[in-house]
């Protein structure tokens, strides 16, 4: 996330951001994310809170997990179709994003096992992207996250025209 995203989110939360700035958080024309549910897997509480707020502005419903083990349990215990997508941090305690993805991909319920998963990581080299894809992730987003890139990636994976 960029500092401007954090600042705007915090200013909106305390009611100090100008009304015209709120329009910049809307989805692209033709994209309607209302009712779509994302599982955000992020161990940093502040990053999680800010990302949830921004995704909510786009109409997403957001559930959170603080590490990979929690994410696997949430996916395992969910009804098929509850989550449309997982945004998965890579470096986390207890279970990293790579291992969590491997476990999700190994679930016997194919609807759950094939849920789209996007890596979120500060490791932005090409080999990091390739590792994420080879482990079974559907996309890769470098941190700090640029919300235009995040929304473009989510839109493509969910099959929205951009």
mmCIF file of C-alpha atoms in Angstrom:
data_model
loop_
_atom_site.group_PDB
_atom_site.id
_atom_site.type_symbol
_atom_site.label_atom_id
_atom_site.label_comp_id
_atom_site.label_asym_id
_atom_site.label_seq_id
_atom_site.Cartn_x
_atom_site.Cartn_y
_atom_site.Cartn_z
ATOM 1 C CA UNK A 1 0.000 0.000 0.000
ATOM 2 C CA UNK A 2 1.178 3.486 -0.725
ATOM 3 C CA UNK A 3 1.200 6.145 1.965
ATOM 4 C CA UNK A 4 -1.391 8.143 -0.013
ATOM 5 C CA UNK A 5 -3.801 5.180 0.149
ATOM 6 C CA UNK A 6 -3.282 4.883 3.896
ATOM 7 C CA UNK A 7 -3.701 8.629 4.402
ATOM 8 C CA UNK A 8 -6.873 8.796 2.310
ATOM 9 C CA UNK A 9 -8.376 5.815 4.107
ATOM 10 C CA UNK A 10 -7.598 7.222 7.523
ATOM 11 C CA UNK A 11 -8.874 10.680 6.569
ATOM 12 C CA UNK A 12 -12.105 9.157 5.259
ATOM 13 C CA UNK A 13 -12.507 7.166 8.469
ATOM 14 C CA UNK A 14 -12.359 10.312 10.571
ATOM 15 C CA UNK A 15 -14.519 12.272 8.113
ATOM 16 C CA UNK A 16 -11.832 14.693 6.962
ATOM 17 C CA UNK A 17 -11.480 13.683 3.307
ATOM 18 C CA UNK A 18 -13.291 15.816 0.751
ATOM 19 C CA UNK A 19 -16.392 14.221 -0.792
ATOM 20 C CA UNK A 20 -14.990 14.383 -4.316
ATOM 21 C CA UNK A 21 -12.075 12.158 -3.326
ATOM 22 C CA UNK A 22 -14.524 9.373 -2.426
ATOM 23 C CA UNK A 23 -15.383 8.940 -6.103
ATOM 24 C CA UNK A 24 -11.842 7.741 -6.837
ATOM 25 C CA UNK A 25 -12.516 4.543 -4.876
ATOM 26 C CA UNK A 26 -15.295 3.286 -7.143
ATOM 27 C CA UNK A 27 -14.839 0.231 -9.360
ATOM 28 C CA UNK A 28 -14.212 0.624 -13.052
ATOM 29 C CA UNK A 29 -17.296 1.060 -15.211
ATOM 30 C CA UNK A 30 -18.914 -2.302 -15.899
ATOM 31 C CA UNK A 31 -17.395 -3.946 -12.830
ATOM 32 C CA UNK A 32 -19.784 -4.739 -10.011
ATOM 33 C CA UNK A 33 -18.111 -6.396 -7.072
ATOM 34 C CA UNK A 34 -21.078 -6.103 -4.709
ATOM 35 C CA UNK A 35 -21.711 -9.429 -3.012
ATOM 36 C CA UNK A 36 -18.328 -10.860 -4.030
ATOM 37 C CA UNK A 37 -16.434 -12.233 -1.024
ATOM 38 C CA UNK A 38 -12.676 -12.129 -0.559
ATOM 39 C CA UNK A 39 -10.685 -13.938 2.100
ATOM 40 C CA UNK A 40 -7.828 -11.584 2.992
ATOM 41 C CA UNK A 41 -4.912 -13.440 4.589
ATOM 42 C CA UNK A 42 -2.595 -10.887 6.200
ATOM 43 C CA UNK A 43 -0.677 -11.072 9.474
ATOM 44 C CA UNK A 44 -0.156 -7.296 9.836
ATOM 45 C CA UNK A 45 -3.281 -5.905 11.540
ATOM 46 C CA UNK A 46 -2.922 -2.371 10.196
ATOM 47 C CA UNK A 47 -2.399 -3.581 6.617
ATOM 48 C CA UNK A 48 -5.403 -5.862 7.035
ATOM 49 C CA UNK A 49 -7.679 -3.112 8.369
ATOM 50 C CA UNK A 50 -6.722 -0.690 5.608
ATOM 51 C CA UNK A 51 -7.078 -3.294 2.859
ATOM 52 C CA UNK A 52 -10.500 -4.345 4.194
ATOM 53 C CA UNK A 53 -11.696 -0.729 4.152
ATOM 54 C CA UNK A 54 -10.511 -0.188 0.587
ATOM 55 C CA UNK A 55 -11.991 -3.467 -0.690
ATOM 56 C CA UNK A 56 -15.287 -2.639 1.044
ATOM 57 C CA UNK A 57 -15.334 0.642 -0.915
ATOM 58 C CA UNK A 58 -15.302 -1.432 -4.090
ATOM 59 C CA UNK A 59 -18.291 -3.427 -2.847
ATOM 60 C CA UNK A 60 -16.463 -6.561 -1.714
ATOM 61 C CA UNK A 61 -17.408 -8.466 1.406
ATOM 62 C CA UNK A 62 -14.146 -9.268 3.170
ATOM 63 C CA UNK A 63 -13.315 -11.982 5.686
ATOM 64 C CA UNK A 64 -9.848 -12.096 7.229
ATOM 65 C CA UNK A 65 -7.323 -14.619 8.465
ATOM 66 C CA UNK A 66 -4.110 -13.770 10.315
ATOM 67 C CA UNK A 67 -1.988 -16.604 8.913
ATOM 68 C CA UNK A 68 -2.008 -19.468 6.443
ATOM 69 C CA UNK A 69 -3.268 -22.069 8.922
ATOM 70 C CA UNK A 70 -6.331 -19.942 9.691
ATOM 71 C CA UNK A 71 -6.916 -19.440 5.971
ATOM 72 C CA UNK A 72 -6.828 -23.177 5.270
ATOM 73 C CA UNK A 73 -9.324 -23.797 8.099
ATOM 74 C CA UNK A 74 -11.657 -21.062 6.841
ATOM 75 C CA UNK A 75 -11.615 -22.449 3.309
ATOM 76 C CA UNK A 76 -12.005 -26.034 4.572
ATOM 77 C CA UNK A 77 -14.992 -25.129 6.765
ATOM 78 C CA UNK A 78 -16.695 -22.852 4.244
ATOM 79 C CA UNK A 79 -19.510 -23.741 1.909
ATOM 80 C CA UNK A 80 -18.364 -24.057 -1.722
ATOM 81 C CA UNK A 81 -18.704 -20.658 -3.341
ATOM 82 C CA UNK A 82 -18.576 -18.682 -0.067
ATOM 83 C CA UNK A 83 -15.315 -17.091 -1.169
ATOM 84 C CA UNK A 84 -14.740 -15.807 -4.688
ATOM 85 C CA UNK A 85 -11.044 -15.162 -4.190
ATOM 86 C CA UNK A 86 -8.189 -15.297 -1.663
ATOM 87 C CA UNK A 87 -5.625 -12.509 -1.280
ATOM 88 C CA UNK A 88 -2.740 -14.390 0.347
ATOM 89 C CA UNK A 89 0.240 -12.781 2.065
ATOM 90 C CA UNK A 90 3.347 -14.900 1.612
ATOM 91 C CA UNK A 91 5.454 -14.250 4.705
ATOM 92 C CA UNK A 92 3.409 -15.074 7.806
ATOM 93 C CA UNK A 93 3.897 -16.887 11.118
ATOM 94 C CA UNK A 94 2.617 -20.451 11.707
ATOM 95 C CA UNK A 95 2.106 -21.185 8.016
ATOM 96 C CA UNK A 96 3.285 -19.103 5.081
ATOM 97 C CA UNK A 97 1.206 -18.370 2.002
ATOM 98 C CA UNK A 98 2.954 -20.951 -0.148
ATOM 99 C CA UNK A 99 2.207 -23.820 2.243
ATOM 100 C CA UNK A 100 -1.365 -22.603 2.766
ATOM 101 C CA UNK A 101 -1.885 -22.558 -1.001
ATOM 102 C CA UNK A 102 -0.516 -26.089 -1.326
ATOM 103 C CA UNK A 103 -2.916 -27.287 1.372
ATOM 104 C CA UNK A 104 -5.900 -25.528 -0.216
ATOM 105 C CA UNK A 105 -5.015 -26.987 -3.622
ATOM 106 C CA UNK A 106 -4.914 -30.435 -1.981
ATOM 107 C CA UNK A 107 -8.453 -30.296 -0.584
ATOM 108 C CA UNK A 108 -10.761 -33.086 -1.739
ATOM 109 C CA UNK A 109 -13.596 -30.640 -2.533
ATOM 110 C CA UNK A 110 -12.597 -29.388 -5.990
ATOM 111 C CA UNK A 111 -14.696 -26.206 -5.687
ATOM 112 C CA UNK A 112 -12.657 -25.231 -2.630
ATOM 113 C CA UNK A 113 -9.372 -26.533 -4.040
ATOM 114 C CA UNK A 114 -9.629 -24.394 -7.166
ATOM 115 C CA UNK A 115 -10.522 -21.065 -5.538
ATOM 116 C CA UNK A 116 -8.471 -18.264 -7.138
ATOM 117 C CA UNK A 117 -5.538 -17.245 -4.929
ATOM 118 C CA UNK A 118 -3.471 -14.097 -5.462
ATOM 119 C CA UNK A 119 -0.078 -13.761 -3.766
ATOM 120 C CA UNK A 120 0.712 -10.502 -1.958
ATOM 121 C CA UNK A 121 4.400 -10.087 -1.209
ATOM 122 C CA UNK A 122 7.244 -7.623 -0.989
ATOM 123 C CA UNK A 123 9.268 -10.176 -2.971
ATOM 124 C CA UNK A 124 8.642 -8.754 -6.417
ATOM 125 C CA UNK A 125 11.312 -10.380 -8.569
ATOM 126 C CA UNK A 126 10.300 -12.492 -11.559
ATOM 127 C CA UNK A 127 11.410 -15.683 -9.779
ATOM 128 C CA UNK A 128 9.074 -14.801 -6.864
ATOM 129 C CA UNK A 129 6.181 -14.393 -9.274
ATOM 130 C CA UNK A 130 7.039 -17.683 -10.970
ATOM 131 C CA UNK A 131 7.246 -19.496 -7.617
ATOM 132 C CA UNK A 132 3.782 -18.221 -6.677
ATOM 133 C CA UNK A 133 2.351 -19.401 -9.995
ATOM 134 C CA UNK A 134 4.139 -22.768 -9.845
ATOM 135 C CA UNK A 135 2.770 -23.433 -6.337
ATOM 136 C CA UNK A 136 -0.763 -22.971 -7.722
ATOM 137 C CA UNK A 137 -1.510 -19.297 -7.196
ATOM 138 C CA UNK A 138 -3.415 -17.477 -9.917
ATOM 139 C CA UNK A 139 -1.678 -14.115 -9.653
ATOM 140 C CA UNK A 140 0.974 -12.054 -7.900
ATOM 141 C CA UNK A 141 0.778 -8.536 -6.468
ATOM 142 C CA UNK A 142 3.858 -6.756 -5.183
ATOM 143 C CA UNK A 143 3.829 -4.855 -1.884
ATOM 144 C CA UNK A 144 3.446 -2.030 -1.277
ATOM 145 C CA UNK A 145 0.208 -2.608 -3.138
ATOM 146 C CA UNK A 146 -1.016 -0.197 -5.764
ATOM 147 C CA UNK A 147 -4.832 -0.435 -5.666
ATOM 148 C CA UNK A 148 -5.156 0.065 -9.429
ATOM 149 C CA UNK A 149 -2.961 -3.012 -9.930
ATOM 150 C CA UNK A 150 -4.867 -4.930 -7.247
ATOM 151 C CA UNK A 151 -8.226 -4.161 -8.857
ATOM 152 C CA UNK A 152 -6.972 -4.940 -12.357
ATOM 153 C CA UNK A 153 -5.605 -8.300 -11.161
ATOM 154 C CA UNK A 154 -8.799 -9.165 -9.269
ATOM 155 C CA UNK A 155 -10.947 -8.116 -12.236
ATOM 156 C CA UNK A 156 -9.000 -10.315 -14.643
ATOM 157 C CA UNK A 157 -9.067 -13.344 -12.351
ATOM 158 C CA UNK A 158 -12.791 -12.962 -11.642
ATOM 159 C CA UNK A 159 -13.468 -12.550 -15.367
ATOM 160 C CA UNK A 160 -14.507 -8.893 -15.429
ATOM 161 C CA UNK A 161 -13.721 -6.795 -18.479
ATOM 162 C CA UNK A 162 -11.317 -3.945 -17.782
#
